[in-house]
Amino acid sequence: MLFSLKLQTTKSLTFHFLRLLLFAILVVTCQSKSFADTLIVADSGNDDIRFFDTDTGNFLGNLSSSTLNIRNPRGMAIHPTTGHLLVADNGSGNVGIHEFDIQNDSYLGIFGNTDTITSPGALLFHPVSGNLLANKVPVDVQEIDGTTGNVIGTFGDTGANLTIQTQGGFAVHPTSGNLFMVDTFGVQEFDADGNFVQTFGTTGTNLNFPADLIFHPVTGNLLVADFGNDDVREFDGTDGSFVGVFGDTGDLTGPDTLAFHPQDNSLLIGDSDGSIKSFNGTTGALIGPFGQTTGNAGRATDFVVTSVSPGGVTSGGVLALDTTDPHIIVVNADTQERRGFSTYTISNTGDSEINYRVEGDEAWLKAFSDQNNTLISESLSGTLQANASLATFVQVELNSALLLPQGFHQGTLRFLNDTNGQGTTTRDAILLLGGGTSASLPGLINAPFPASHFFCTQGGACNPLKLEVPVGNVSESTLNLGVEVESSGDFINVQYNTFSEFLSNASSDTSLLKPQANANFSILAGDGGVIALTPNNNVTTLPTGPQSIMFTLTDTDSNQTLLSQTTRVFIVKDPFNLAGSEEKAISPYWQADAQTYTFLAVSHSSLSAMNSEIGVSVAAIVNEGGPFGLFAEFTISRGQSKKVFIVSTNNPVINASNLPNDEFIVGNAEGGHGQLIFNPIATATAELAESATDRGYRDVTMLNLWGAVVVQSTSTGFAMEFVGDTQDSRAINASGFSGLN
């Protein structure tokens, strides 16, 4: 994001305009350009920082110190005093704002204590205070001391007036000096102290997940990169009325970031297809790709122009890759069919030879130089002359892949310039290992559907945000499919994203998905994707208790059901609500971590008023309010007992492999503790269920419950208390039957 201000000689210089001009000179660029200006690109496709000459667009190289210290760059800012480059990073294990001395190509570390900020996005130095502002997901803008880097706290009213699902940009109004910020479906305006002013004009009704914004240096109108609508939208800079789609930008594929060129006012747009495009700043007509950005920049998430001369950018060999596409592999674990043979062309665009290396970071991911080579090496390496190119081939190593559990696995391909580091980059790789192909479509494979649930609070916030079902195609032709969700109400959305789309959204907020009711989609040969189920706002209208969801996948050409097993997913709405408490049992405490686990025994008490089969859903809720792991759901029959274990991940002894006939609730490795809720699966527990051979209530409060928290190393522990089962004399179940001591 580039804030470029242009003096209008007919306007008086107000105090706000003076301070903004000073800010523009210090932070971004001088209008009287020295011809050493450099366009800096935050490249989330290559996970580094890249430099381009602003005059020619020529690729100058990458900031080599960023290659090992940046994993998913988002926003950038030039420090107004030191000239250092600050980069907001969202990469796993690398979250924070990182500081670089670009003149000396050196990494200075985390700026202050900004590694405490979750998911930082756009950055802006405040025009008056000089403090750094960083928006974050979720829901506010953090103010950071501009000198020390210490986090001060939430900036003004932003915590109460932003939803910030996009991590997009800031802009400063050219006359009022107010701060403008993109929000989920609009642009919010704040004064210089962070006080909320308004949703600007009609932006709240004309935008769909805006990603960045900038004021036009000539007209003063506001331009917004609209990721959801695949274009750039123009709004009147005074009243915010919608002007229209700006020029030819309607042909974009998800714009991420905007900047005006410091000389000719052409508009530069970083598109999610991996390109940087140039448009006429007056008419919006497409000029074409900007300079040498094609092939030398992955996915641009932010722009900065600086007159600071970057160091570490030297002449010599430069590695370049022909595509930003990920590598997709689909394998049928049953038949051992596999698809996903990818070709990447690496080039040396510099003036001297380089030593290159191509390698995968997983045992199943291999690179080699000959498409017919049966010996797949751990890595591919060699020498590449200046202006030369080489095709490299990537494939799955089948024996290693088959050792993995069925499901969705991610890896990384590394393309390394071992000579000087220039152009070193990575590409994502995805392995879908599935099975269960149908007679109708033998090419379709699917990973096991997560038999899971959504835990939704009274206000409608759900955890997890979505459930994902990977599917793939190992055939030679396209598969046409349809996915349908049947439920008692319109409270679930379904969306299919190809693996490429899934990866592009994975680094952003999940709200960037564009949900719809049901979906028809196609899977190309050798490709795959992810079906996502997401609760919508209608969950707030649901009654307390579980709701049944039926998931069906069909062949749309023959209208034949492909997955014969439908899957039930339960949405549990506010299980602690006292309304309907007579239909559930609870336990006030469970615990599971590296040293302990919880054991439960659920028994059918065989009372005459009970149905011979009762469905039970057991939820382990942590004290913070969310689920510890997937709910344990089972049916218990007359005279039967069922064992349930609550364990943290990777328990070496108490696990489903060693105890295949028992039920498990498995949470994270850190463990947790909280309360248990035993809900009925039946929706009408107060009604007598009758059949020719059975008669009784499907009521979990008529079951016997027992349990203990166990210290695994000593096999000691303590018994648990249960409220609402037949052992609780205070409980009165749905049939009016009082529990017995």
XYZ file of C-alpha atoms in Angstrom:
741
model
C 0.000 0.000 0.000
C 1.493 3.333 -1.113
C 0.271 6.707 0.142
C 1.271 9.226 -2.522
C 0.156 12.862 -2.107
C 0.323 15.496 -4.831
C 0.289 19.250 -4.171
C -2.629 21.165 -5.666
C -1.304 24.733 -6.100
C -4.774 26.261 -6.014
C -5.487 24.919 -2.536
C -4.420 26.541 0.722
C -2.152 24.446 2.894
C -4.175 23.679 5.991
C -2.544 22.280 9.123
C -3.767 18.786 8.208
C -2.384 19.071 4.706
C 1.001 20.225 5.966
C 1.331 17.329 8.384
C 0.243 14.867 5.689
C 2.785 16.253 3.261
C 5.483 15.876 5.904
C 4.303 12.311 6.507
C 4.399 11.520 2.773
C 7.951 12.815 2.462
C 9.229 10.884 5.489
C 7.391 7.632 5.126
C 6.688 6.927 1.529
C 8.265 8.913 -1.288
C 9.226 12.374 -2.462
C 7.245 13.866 -5.332
C 10.496 15.335 -6.678
C 11.824 11.879 -7.337
C 15.456 11.008 -7.187
C 15.982 8.427 -9.879
C 17.088 5.835 -7.359
C 13.555 5.133 -6.131
C 12.749 1.502 -5.556
C 9.414 -0.310 -5.486
C 9.430 -2.748 -2.576
C 7.015 -5.663 -2.839
C 5.886 -7.841 0.057
C 5.717 -11.165 -1.789
C 3.621 -13.780 0.044
C 3.931 -16.092 -2.958
C 7.698 -16.348 -2.441
C 7.692 -15.471 1.287
C 10.231 -12.674 0.975
C 10.754 -9.003 0.040
C 11.525 -8.054 -3.584
C 12.873 -4.901 -5.237
C 11.977 -3.354 -8.627
C 13.206 -0.182 -10.299
C 10.307 2.302 -10.411
C 11.455 3.762 -13.777
C 11.834 0.570 -15.788
C 10.138 -2.055 -13.648
C 13.328 -4.099 -13.869
C 13.768 -6.747 -11.195
C 16.624 -5.777 -8.870
C 16.564 -8.884 -6.693
C 15.218 -9.884 -3.321
C 16.229 -8.744 0.140
C 18.386 -11.766 0.880
C 18.121 -11.268 4.645
C 14.339 -11.667 4.303
C 14.567 -15.133 2.750
C 15.244 -16.865 6.064
C 13.304 -14.457 8.275
C 9.963 -13.935 6.503
C 7.281 -16.600 6.036
C 4.073 -14.796 5.086
C 4.547 -11.026 4.647
C 1.447 -8.816 4.819
C 1.937 -5.067 5.403
C 5.059 -2.881 5.257
C 6.167 0.589 6.352
C 9.372 2.620 6.188
C 10.406 3.952 9.594
C 10.387 7.775 9.318
C 13.527 8.175 11.456
C 15.765 5.174 10.790
C 14.670 4.382 7.243
C 14.370 0.733 8.260
C 11.767 -1.477 6.619
C 9.127 -2.938 8.936
C 7.275 -6.041 7.725
C 4.166 -7.588 9.320
C 4.437 -11.376 9.101
C 1.648 -13.930 9.647
C 3.689 -17.060 8.993
C 3.341 -19.975 11.378
C 5.807 -19.557 14.252
C 6.962 -16.217 12.845
C 4.109 -13.851 13.737
C 5.174 -10.299 14.490
C 6.547 -7.120 12.928
C 10.092 -7.661 11.678
C 12.704 -4.936 11.190
C 15.247 -4.814 8.332
C 18.092 -2.441 7.515
C 17.639 -2.507 3.755
C 20.739 -0.382 3.052
C 22.949 -3.064 4.592
C 20.650 -6.032 3.868
C 20.561 -7.061 7.522
C 17.810 -8.489 9.701
C 17.442 -6.618 13.005
C 14.842 -8.885 14.621
C 11.334 -8.356 15.966
C 10.434 -4.669 16.346
C 9.926 -4.207 20.098
C 7.444 -6.733 21.485
C 5.215 -6.844 18.403
C 5.432 -10.644 18.359
C 2.577 -10.429 20.892
C 0.211 -9.120 18.181
C -1.918 -11.856 16.640
C -2.064 -11.794 12.818
C -0.739 -8.266 12.089
C -1.735 -6.884 8.688
C -1.438 -3.370 7.273
C 1.041 -0.923 8.829
C 0.977 2.883 9.016
C 3.012 5.432 10.946
C 0.587 7.896 12.515
C 0.934 11.315 10.806
C 0.984 13.217 14.122
C 2.234 10.992 16.960
C 4.724 9.036 14.873
C 3.537 5.827 16.499
C 3.047 2.722 14.380
C -0.489 1.452 13.742
C -1.085 -2.201 12.832
C -4.468 -3.739 12.129
C -4.907 -7.314 13.235
C -7.342 -10.200 13.131
C -9.400 -10.282 15.195
C -10.991 -6.938 15.572
C -8.861 -3.916 16.300
C -5.898 -1.710 15.435
C -2.889 -1.839 17.740
C -0.853 1.285 18.524
C 2.893 0.717 18.914
C 5.506 3.137 20.226
C 7.334 4.339 17.132
C 10.705 4.426 18.890
C 10.791 1.357 21.141
C 8.339 -0.916 19.322
C 6.479 -1.630 22.552
C 2.766 -2.268 22.095
C 0.687 0.501 23.707
C -2.756 -1.036 23.184
C -5.891 -0.718 21.093
C -5.988 2.502 19.060
C -9.028 4.627 19.893
C -12.435 3.123 19.120
C -11.178 0.586 16.599
C -11.878 -2.382 18.849
C -15.583 -1.541 18.962
C -16.070 -0.427 15.353
C -14.086 -2.855 13.211
C -14.508 -6.486 12.299
C -11.293 -6.508 10.195
C -11.664 -9.805 8.405
C -9.327 -8.810 5.554
C -6.091 -7.449 7.138
C -6.257 -4.773 4.446
C -4.952 -1.266 4.342
C -5.018 2.244 5.747
C -5.327 5.563 3.945
C -5.114 9.167 5.145
C -7.730 11.571 3.765
C -5.910 14.301 1.758
C -7.828 17.211 3.360
C -9.355 16.144 6.694
C -6.404 14.036 7.836
C -8.809 11.351 9.036
C -7.763 7.704 8.933
C -9.639 5.329 6.632
C -9.513 1.553 7.132
C -10.986 -1.311 5.113
C -13.383 -3.542 7.000
C -15.224 -6.736 6.107
C -17.826 -5.071 3.882
C -16.952 -1.380 3.892
C -14.561 1.432 4.753
C -14.543 2.885 8.271
C -13.477 6.461 9.028
C -11.740 7.534 12.265
C -10.336 10.878 13.316
C -6.648 11.341 14.141
C -7.256 10.255 17.753
C -8.961 7.023 16.715
C -12.513 8.181 17.450
C -15.045 6.530 15.164
C -16.584 8.953 12.650
C -18.682 6.868 10.243
C -18.898 4.097 7.679
C -17.789 6.136 4.697
C -20.616 6.897 2.259
C -22.000 3.872 0.409
C -18.938 1.671 0.926
C -20.941 -0.519 3.307
C -23.271 -1.650 0.491
C -20.937 -1.659 -2.530
C -17.976 -3.713 -1.346
C -17.332 -7.409 -0.785
C -14.201 -8.071 1.291
C -12.113 -4.997 0.395
C -8.381 -5.630 0.615
C -6.726 -2.214 0.231
C -7.540 1.447 -0.410
C -5.861 4.629 -1.649
C -6.881 8.201 -2.405
C -6.399 9.294 -6.021
C -3.555 11.882 -6.108
C -5.402 14.068 -8.667
C -9.171 13.659 -8.152
C -9.066 12.956 -4.426
C -11.524 10.085 -4.893
C -11.162 6.897 -2.890
C -10.151 3.719 -4.762
C -10.750 0.375 -3.058
C -9.337 -3.013 -4.097
C -12.428 -5.230 -3.850
C -11.193 -8.797 -3.450
C -14.682 -10.328 -3.449
C -15.860 -8.520 -6.600
C -12.536 -8.917 -8.471
C -12.160 -5.222 -9.312
C -11.206 -1.759 -8.041
C -14.127 0.473 -7.018
C -14.170 4.268 -7.001
C -15.994 6.410 -4.428
C -16.366 10.171 -4.218
C -13.666 11.453 -1.884
C -16.023 13.896 -0.161
C -19.297 12.074 0.468
C -18.377 8.453 -0.300
C -20.992 8.006 -3.030
C -20.287 5.125 -5.393
C -18.801 6.282 -8.704
C -18.307 2.863 -10.325
C -15.712 0.265 -11.240
C -12.465 2.051 -12.063
C -11.589 1.643 -15.752
C -10.595 -1.837 -16.908
C -10.044 -3.218 -13.412
C -13.139 -5.428 -13.714
C -10.915 -8.076 -15.309
C -8.902 -8.732 -12.140
C -8.964 -12.015 -10.204
C -8.878 -10.723 -6.642
C -6.808 -7.548 -6.138
C -4.729 -7.437 -2.952
C -2.891 -4.109 -2.925
C -2.771 -0.702 -4.667
C -0.150 1.988 -5.331
C 0.201 5.033 -7.583
C 3.447 5.294 -9.534
C 5.408 8.303 -8.199
C 6.041 9.812 -11.679
C 3.200 9.160 -14.108
C 0.401 8.425 -11.576
C -0.287 5.071 -13.211
C -2.090 2.692 -10.848
C -0.191 -0.448 -9.845
C -2.311 -3.374 -8.645
C -1.050 -6.547 -7.029
C -3.487 -9.253 -8.157
C -4.008 -12.596 -6.422
C -3.130 -14.417 -9.674
C 0.509 -13.542 -8.933
C 0.833 -10.556 -11.271
C 1.431 -6.819 -10.814
C -0.566 -4.892 -13.408
C -0.293 -1.261 -14.481
C -3.356 0.861 -15.334
C -3.673 4.412 -16.657
C -4.231 6.546 -13.566
C -6.741 8.824 -15.309
C -8.844 6.462 -17.445
C -8.169 3.154 -15.712
C -7.205 1.552 -19.037
C -4.981 -1.507 -18.730
C -1.374 -0.780 -19.708
C -0.051 -4.276 -19.036
C 2.248 -6.128 -16.627
C 4.566 -3.770 -14.766
C 8.151 -4.195 -15.967
C 9.764 -7.506 -15.067
C 7.337 -8.358 -12.256
C 5.913 -11.334 -14.181
C 7.884 -14.366 -13.048
C 9.845 -12.324 -10.507
C 7.034 -11.571 -8.063
C 4.605 -14.046 -6.574
C 1.544 -12.702 -4.756
C 2.056 -9.052 -3.831
C 0.344 -8.182 -0.538
C 1.770 -4.671 -0.125
C 3.806 -2.000 -1.929
C 6.177 0.671 -0.620
C 8.289 3.124 -2.630
C 11.502 4.378 -1.048
C 14.495 6.468 -2.064
C 16.656 4.463 0.358
C 19.075 2.461 -1.770
C 18.744 -1.238 -0.910
C 21.916 -3.134 -0.225
C 22.463 -6.816 -0.875
C 21.043 -6.343 -4.393
C 23.994 -6.984 -6.629
C 24.585 -7.948 -10.208
C 24.992 -11.638 -10.876
C 22.777 -14.626 -11.461
C 19.110 -14.415 -10.522
C 16.868 -17.465 -10.175
C 13.379 -17.067 -11.659
C 10.424 -19.445 -11.748
C 7.774 -19.591 -14.472
C 4.677 -19.985 -12.282
C 3.335 -19.279 -8.802
C 1.015 -22.294 -8.955
C 1.194 -24.855 -6.144
C 1.989 -28.500 -6.822
C -1.083 -30.726 -6.468
C -0.825 -34.507 -5.980
C -3.784 -36.881 -5.587
C -3.269 -40.523 -4.659
C -5.804 -43.334 -4.287
C -4.554 -45.304 -1.292
C -6.654 -48.342 -2.308
C -5.608 -48.704 -5.967
C -2.308 -46.754 -5.697
C -3.326 -44.618 -8.669
C -1.664 -41.205 -8.582
C -1.909 -37.951 -10.473
C -0.101 -34.675 -10.092
C 3.073 -34.714 -12.182
C 4.171 -31.039 -12.303
C 6.748 -29.225 -14.406
C 8.470 -26.052 -13.225
C 10.820 -24.127 -15.497
C 13.639 -22.398 -13.647
C 15.616 -19.661 -15.387
C 18.681 -17.563 -14.718
C 17.703 -13.980 -15.600
C 21.024 -12.536 -14.355
C 24.395 -11.989 -15.992
C 26.440 -14.852 -14.518
C 25.987 -18.532 -13.761
C 24.415 -19.828 -10.567
C 24.329 -23.081 -8.660
C 20.708 -24.095 -8.183
C 18.967 -26.686 -6.039
C 15.361 -27.981 -6.016
C 14.129 -30.058 -3.092
C 11.018 -30.983 -1.137
C 10.708 -30.778 2.621
C 8.712 -34.034 2.957
C 9.705 -37.626 2.234
C 6.842 -37.947 -0.270
C 7.859 -34.834 -2.246
C 10.672 -35.294 -4.784
C 12.203 -33.354 -7.693
C 14.200 -34.694 -10.664
C 15.452 -33.549 -14.064
C 14.135 -36.301 -16.360
C 10.418 -37.027 -16.678
C 11.191 -40.699 -17.305
C 13.802 -41.006 -14.566
C 12.774 -43.794 -12.204
C 15.384 -42.831 -9.607
C 13.848 -39.943 -7.684
C 16.563 -38.218 -5.698
C 16.274 -36.344 -2.431
C 17.081 -33.113 -4.290
C 17.983 -31.883 -7.747
C 20.998 -29.603 -8.204
C 23.289 -28.261 -10.878
C 24.675 -25.196 -12.642
C 22.586 -22.793 -14.716
C 24.262 -20.367 -17.110
C 23.136 -16.754 -17.559
C 19.887 -16.499 -19.584
C 19.497 -20.294 -19.568
C 16.416 -22.290 -18.527
C 15.774 -25.808 -17.279
C 12.626 -27.890 -16.831
C 12.358 -29.619 -13.465
C 9.809 -32.302 -12.648
C 8.067 -32.935 -9.358
C 6.253 -36.095 -8.300
C 5.091 -38.005 -5.245
C 7.241 -40.795 -3.859
C 4.488 -43.397 -3.542
C 5.941 -45.635 -0.831
C 6.416 -42.691 1.528
C 2.973 -41.312 0.724
C 1.221 -44.579 1.532
C 2.673 -44.530 5.055
C 0.630 -41.394 5.813
C -2.948 -41.375 7.128
C -5.627 -40.645 4.581
C -6.282 -36.942 4.365
C -4.803 -33.640 3.367
C -1.022 -33.099 3.695
C 1.021 -30.003 2.905
C 4.651 -29.631 1.958
C 6.999 -27.044 0.479
C 9.131 -27.105 -2.670
C 12.320 -25.056 -2.328
C 13.964 -23.499 -5.391
C 17.370 -22.331 -4.160
C 20.040 -20.082 -5.648
C 23.082 -21.362 -3.755
C 25.427 -18.835 -5.382
C 24.069 -15.518 -4.117
C 20.530 -16.225 -2.920
C 18.883 -13.948 -5.484
C 15.500 -15.338 -6.525
C 15.446 -18.144 -3.949
C 11.797 -19.026 -3.523
C 9.302 -21.696 -2.489
C 6.076 -23.196 -3.799
C 3.351 -24.939 -1.840
C 2.708 -28.625 -2.413
C -0.452 -30.515 -1.512
C -0.943 -34.263 -1.214
C -4.469 -35.626 -0.962
C -4.377 -39.290 0.044
C -7.860 -40.768 -0.186
C -9.857 -43.792 -1.233
C -13.404 -45.033 -1.617
C -13.850 -44.490 -5.354
C -17.355 -45.255 -6.611
C -18.458 -47.390 -9.542
C -19.940 -44.303 -11.181
C -16.840 -42.144 -10.920
C -13.797 -44.335 -10.280
C -11.523 -41.285 -10.408
C -13.049 -39.636 -7.347
C -11.230 -40.014 -4.045
C -12.181 -38.429 -0.768
C -10.490 -38.205 2.586
C -12.520 -39.299 5.614
C -15.162 -36.739 6.457
C -14.551 -35.230 9.907
C -17.425 -36.614 12.004
C -17.570 -33.439 13.982
C -19.675 -30.622 15.298
C -19.908 -26.894 15.583
C -20.042 -25.349 19.019
C -22.070 -22.141 18.672
C -22.566 -19.552 21.389
C -25.755 -17.650 22.063
C -24.491 -14.803 19.873
C -23.852 -17.096 16.893
C -20.043 -17.324 17.046
C -19.049 -20.883 16.152
C -15.958 -22.954 16.817
C -14.568 -24.297 14.560
C -15.277 -21.698 11.873
C -15.730 -24.411 9.246
C -15.377 -28.122 8.507
C -13.286 -29.137 5.501
C -13.693 -32.230 3.294
C -10.825 -32.774 0.778
C -11.728 -34.445 -2.539
C -9.582 -35.276 -5.573
C -9.616 -36.736 -9.081
C -7.139 -39.432 -10.161
C -8.859 -40.063 -13.512
C -7.997 -38.732 -16.975
C -11.175 -36.651 -17.360
C -13.096 -33.950 -15.533
C -15.546 -34.967 -12.789
C -18.784 -33.002 -12.422
C -20.070 -33.111 -8.855
C -22.677 -31.601 -6.612
C -22.653 -31.235 -2.852
C -25.840 -30.760 -0.857
C -26.467 -30.118 2.801
C -29.875 -30.943 4.238
C -30.823 -29.528 7.614
C -33.830 -28.416 9.620
C -33.059 -24.781 8.785
C -30.930 -22.632 6.512
C -28.040 -22.300 8.945
C -25.138 -23.856 7.009
C -23.274 -22.700 3.892
C -21.279 -24.946 1.574
C -18.416 -23.893 -0.682
C -15.951 -25.731 -2.924
C -12.488 -24.252 -3.461
C -9.758 -25.766 -5.591
C -6.525 -26.431 -3.754
C -5.009 -23.330 -5.402
C -7.898 -21.180 -4.170
C -7.732 -22.835 -0.761
C -4.045 -22.016 -0.390
C -4.512 -18.396 -1.471
C -7.177 -17.952 1.199
C -5.446 -19.969 3.884
C -3.044 -17.155 4.669
C -5.929 -14.724 4.995
C -9.052 -14.828 7.045
C -11.516 -17.628 6.316
C -14.214 -15.040 5.600
C -12.598 -14.530 2.203
C -14.437 -17.657 1.094
C -17.567 -16.809 -0.863
C -20.252 -19.173 0.499
C -23.478 -20.257 -1.159
C -26.332 -22.588 -0.219
C -25.361 -25.723 -2.180
C -22.675 -26.112 -4.820
C -22.122 -27.742 -8.201
C -18.488 -27.907 -9.209
C -15.979 -29.710 -11.404
C -12.658 -31.306 -10.524
C -10.122 -31.345 -13.332
C -8.067 -34.457 -13.987
C -5.245 -34.698 -11.469
C -6.622 -31.873 -9.369
C -8.635 -31.558 -6.186
C -9.989 -29.188 -3.635
C -11.760 -28.679 -0.349
C -15.488 -28.662 0.396
C -16.093 -26.332 3.336
C -19.180 -26.271 5.562
C -19.612 -22.974 7.412
C -22.390 -21.928 9.825
C -24.117 -18.668 8.937
C -25.897 -16.095 11.093
C -29.092 -18.169 11.169
C -27.618 -20.312 13.952
C -28.833 -17.579 16.320
C -32.428 -18.644 15.562
C -31.925 -22.304 16.471
C -33.325 -23.814 19.676
C -30.960 -25.119 22.328
C -29.658 -28.586 21.546
C -28.183 -30.524 18.627
C -29.296 -29.987 15.034
C -28.919 -32.645 12.385
C -27.055 -31.939 9.133
C -26.944 -34.424 6.245
C -24.070 -34.207 3.736
C -24.447 -35.763 0.265
C -22.061 -35.826 -2.720
C -23.558 -36.665 -6.133
C -22.564 -37.166 -9.771
C -24.463 -34.328 -11.455
C -24.332 -36.027 -14.875
C -26.141 -39.179 -13.717
C -27.701 -37.739 -10.537
C -26.277 -40.749 -8.681
C -25.222 -40.508 -5.052
C -21.481 -41.140 -4.892
C -20.922 -41.213 -1.162
C -23.441 -43.716 0.132
C -22.763 -42.740 3.726
C -24.281 -39.484 4.798
C -22.641 -37.719 7.706
C -24.348 -36.074 10.640
C -22.817 -32.945 12.046
C -24.186 -31.505 15.256
C -24.410 -27.846 16.034
C -24.715 -27.456 19.781
C -26.196 -24.100 20.675
C -25.145 -22.801 24.109
C -25.040 -26.130 26.007
C -24.768 -24.308 29.359
C -28.129 -22.601 28.896
C -30.414 -23.714 31.738
C -33.346 -23.945 29.351
C -33.749 -27.626 28.503
C -31.421 -28.673 31.330
C -33.742 -31.577 32.136
C -32.682 -33.165 28.845
C -28.946 -33.300 29.605
C -26.476 -34.451 32.223
C -23.267 -32.666 33.153
C -20.032 -33.129 35.038
C -18.338 -30.030 36.466
C -14.743 -31.124 35.847
C -12.571 -33.142 33.479
C -8.829 -32.888 32.764
C -6.406 -34.123 30.113
C -2.766 -33.223 29.457
C 0.643 -34.885 29.150
C 0.320 -36.454 32.612
C -3.433 -37.086 32.959
C -6.485 -38.284 31.098
C -10.179 -38.651 31.899
C -12.041 -41.972 31.865
C -15.845 -42.174 31.552
C -18.228 -45.122 31.759
C -21.717 -44.719 30.310
C -24.179 -47.541 31.141
C -27.740 -48.277 30.035
C -29.612 -48.735 33.335
C -32.323 -50.926 31.706
C -35.154 -49.074 33.440
C -38.572 -50.007 32.085
C -39.262 -46.444 30.880
C -36.109 -46.385 28.729
C -35.873 -47.139 25.031
C -33.593 -50.068 24.322
C -31.245 -47.770 22.343
C -30.255 -44.230 23.326
C -28.014 -41.946 21.285
C -25.520 -39.915 23.305
C -23.351 -36.911 22.377
C -20.535 -36.175 24.871
C -18.920 -32.735 24.716
C -15.764 -31.796 26.629
C -15.930 -28.012 26.959
C -12.858 -26.090 28.102
C -13.208 -23.276 30.603
C -12.730 -20.685 27.835
C -15.982 -21.906 26.290
C -14.976 -23.928 23.217
C -14.755 -27.678 22.577
C -11.580 -29.555 23.533
C -11.963 -31.952 20.626
C -14.531 -33.674 18.454
C -17.664 -34.742 20.298
C -17.919 -38.454 21.152
C -21.202 -39.669 19.661
C -22.507 -43.215 19.995
C -25.580 -45.351 20.616
C -25.801 -47.387 23.803
C -28.067 -50.442 24.031
C -29.926 -52.027 26.950
C -27.514 -53.738 29.362
C -24.480 -52.247 27.624
C -21.688 -50.014 28.948
C -19.524 -47.715 26.851
C -16.060 -46.404 27.749
C -15.043 -42.875 26.742
C -11.510 -41.452 27.114
C -10.583 -37.761 27.014
C -6.909 -37.426 26.081
C -4.483 -34.902 24.626
C -2.934 -35.500 21.205
C -0.430 -38.344 20.746
C -1.061 -40.193 24.002
C 1.260 -43.205 23.529
C -0.917 -45.670 25.475
C -4.507 -44.432 25.673
C -5.427 -44.072 22.000
C -7.816 -45.471 19.405
C -5.196 -47.826 17.952
C -4.728 -49.630 21.267
C -8.414 -49.415 22.275
C -10.346 -49.647 18.984
C -13.721 -50.448 20.581
C -13.824 -47.389 22.843
C -14.784 -43.760 22.197
C -12.269 -40.902 22.285
C -12.314 -37.131 22.620
C -8.854 -35.974 21.518
C -7.736 -32.383 22.043
C -4.508 -30.464 21.517
C -1.118 -31.436 22.918
C -1.191 -28.680 25.546
C -4.238 -30.293 27.143
C -7.135 -28.642 28.949
C -9.813 -28.889 31.600
C -13.429 -27.853 31.933
C -16.955 -29.280 32.021
C -18.711 -32.216 30.359
C -22.162 -32.106 28.761
C -24.073 -35.285 27.869
C -26.689 -34.357 25.254
C -29.261 -36.661 23.630
C -28.949 -37.255 19.913
C -32.722 -37.689 19.668
C -34.522 -34.347 19.225
C -37.785 -35.280 21.004
C -36.677 -36.916 24.233
C -39.918 -36.040 26.003
C -41.929 -38.084 23.495
C -42.409 -41.813 23.973
C -40.622 -43.686 21.167
C -42.609 -46.773 20.169
C -42.101 -49.570 17.662
C -43.344 -53.117 17.249
C -40.551 -54.420 19.487
C -39.628 -51.455 21.674
C -41.158 -48.735 23.782
C -39.494 -46.045 25.950
C -37.843 -42.629 26.217
C -34.536 -41.833 24.492
C -33.395 -39.877 27.518
C -29.731 -39.501 28.563
C -30.764 -38.560 32.121
C -31.852 -42.187 32.615
C -28.293 -43.445 32.008
C -25.710 -44.303 34.678
C -22.530 -42.197 34.481
C -19.232 -42.793 36.245
C -15.734 -41.451 35.687
C -12.334 -40.507 37.039
C -9.416 -38.191 36.268
C -6.368 -40.482 36.093
C -2.694 -39.652 36.655
C -1.186 -41.897 34.012
C 2.259 -42.495 35.529
C 0.917 -43.715 38.900
C -2.547 -45.000 37.873
C -4.011 -42.878 40.673
C -6.573 -40.109 40.460
C -9.937 -38.958 41.757
C -13.557 -39.759 41.015
C -15.782 -37.299 39.123
C -19.177 -35.886 40.055
C -22.167 -36.121 37.694
C -25.377 -34.091 37.798
C -28.515 -35.192 35.982
C -28.077 -38.954 35.536
C -29.945 -41.680 37.452
C -27.369 -41.545 40.261
C -28.302 -37.905 40.943
C -31.295 -37.746 43.291
C -31.989 -34.159 42.251
C -32.564 -34.983 38.585
C -36.038 -35.278 37.098
C -35.894 -36.488 33.518
C -38.152 -35.717 30.571
C -40.577 -38.511 31.460
C -41.051 -37.142 34.991
C -39.040 -40.058 36.445
C -36.928 -39.011 39.444
C -33.353 -40.300 39.581
C -32.325 -42.762 42.335
C -29.341 -42.709 44.688
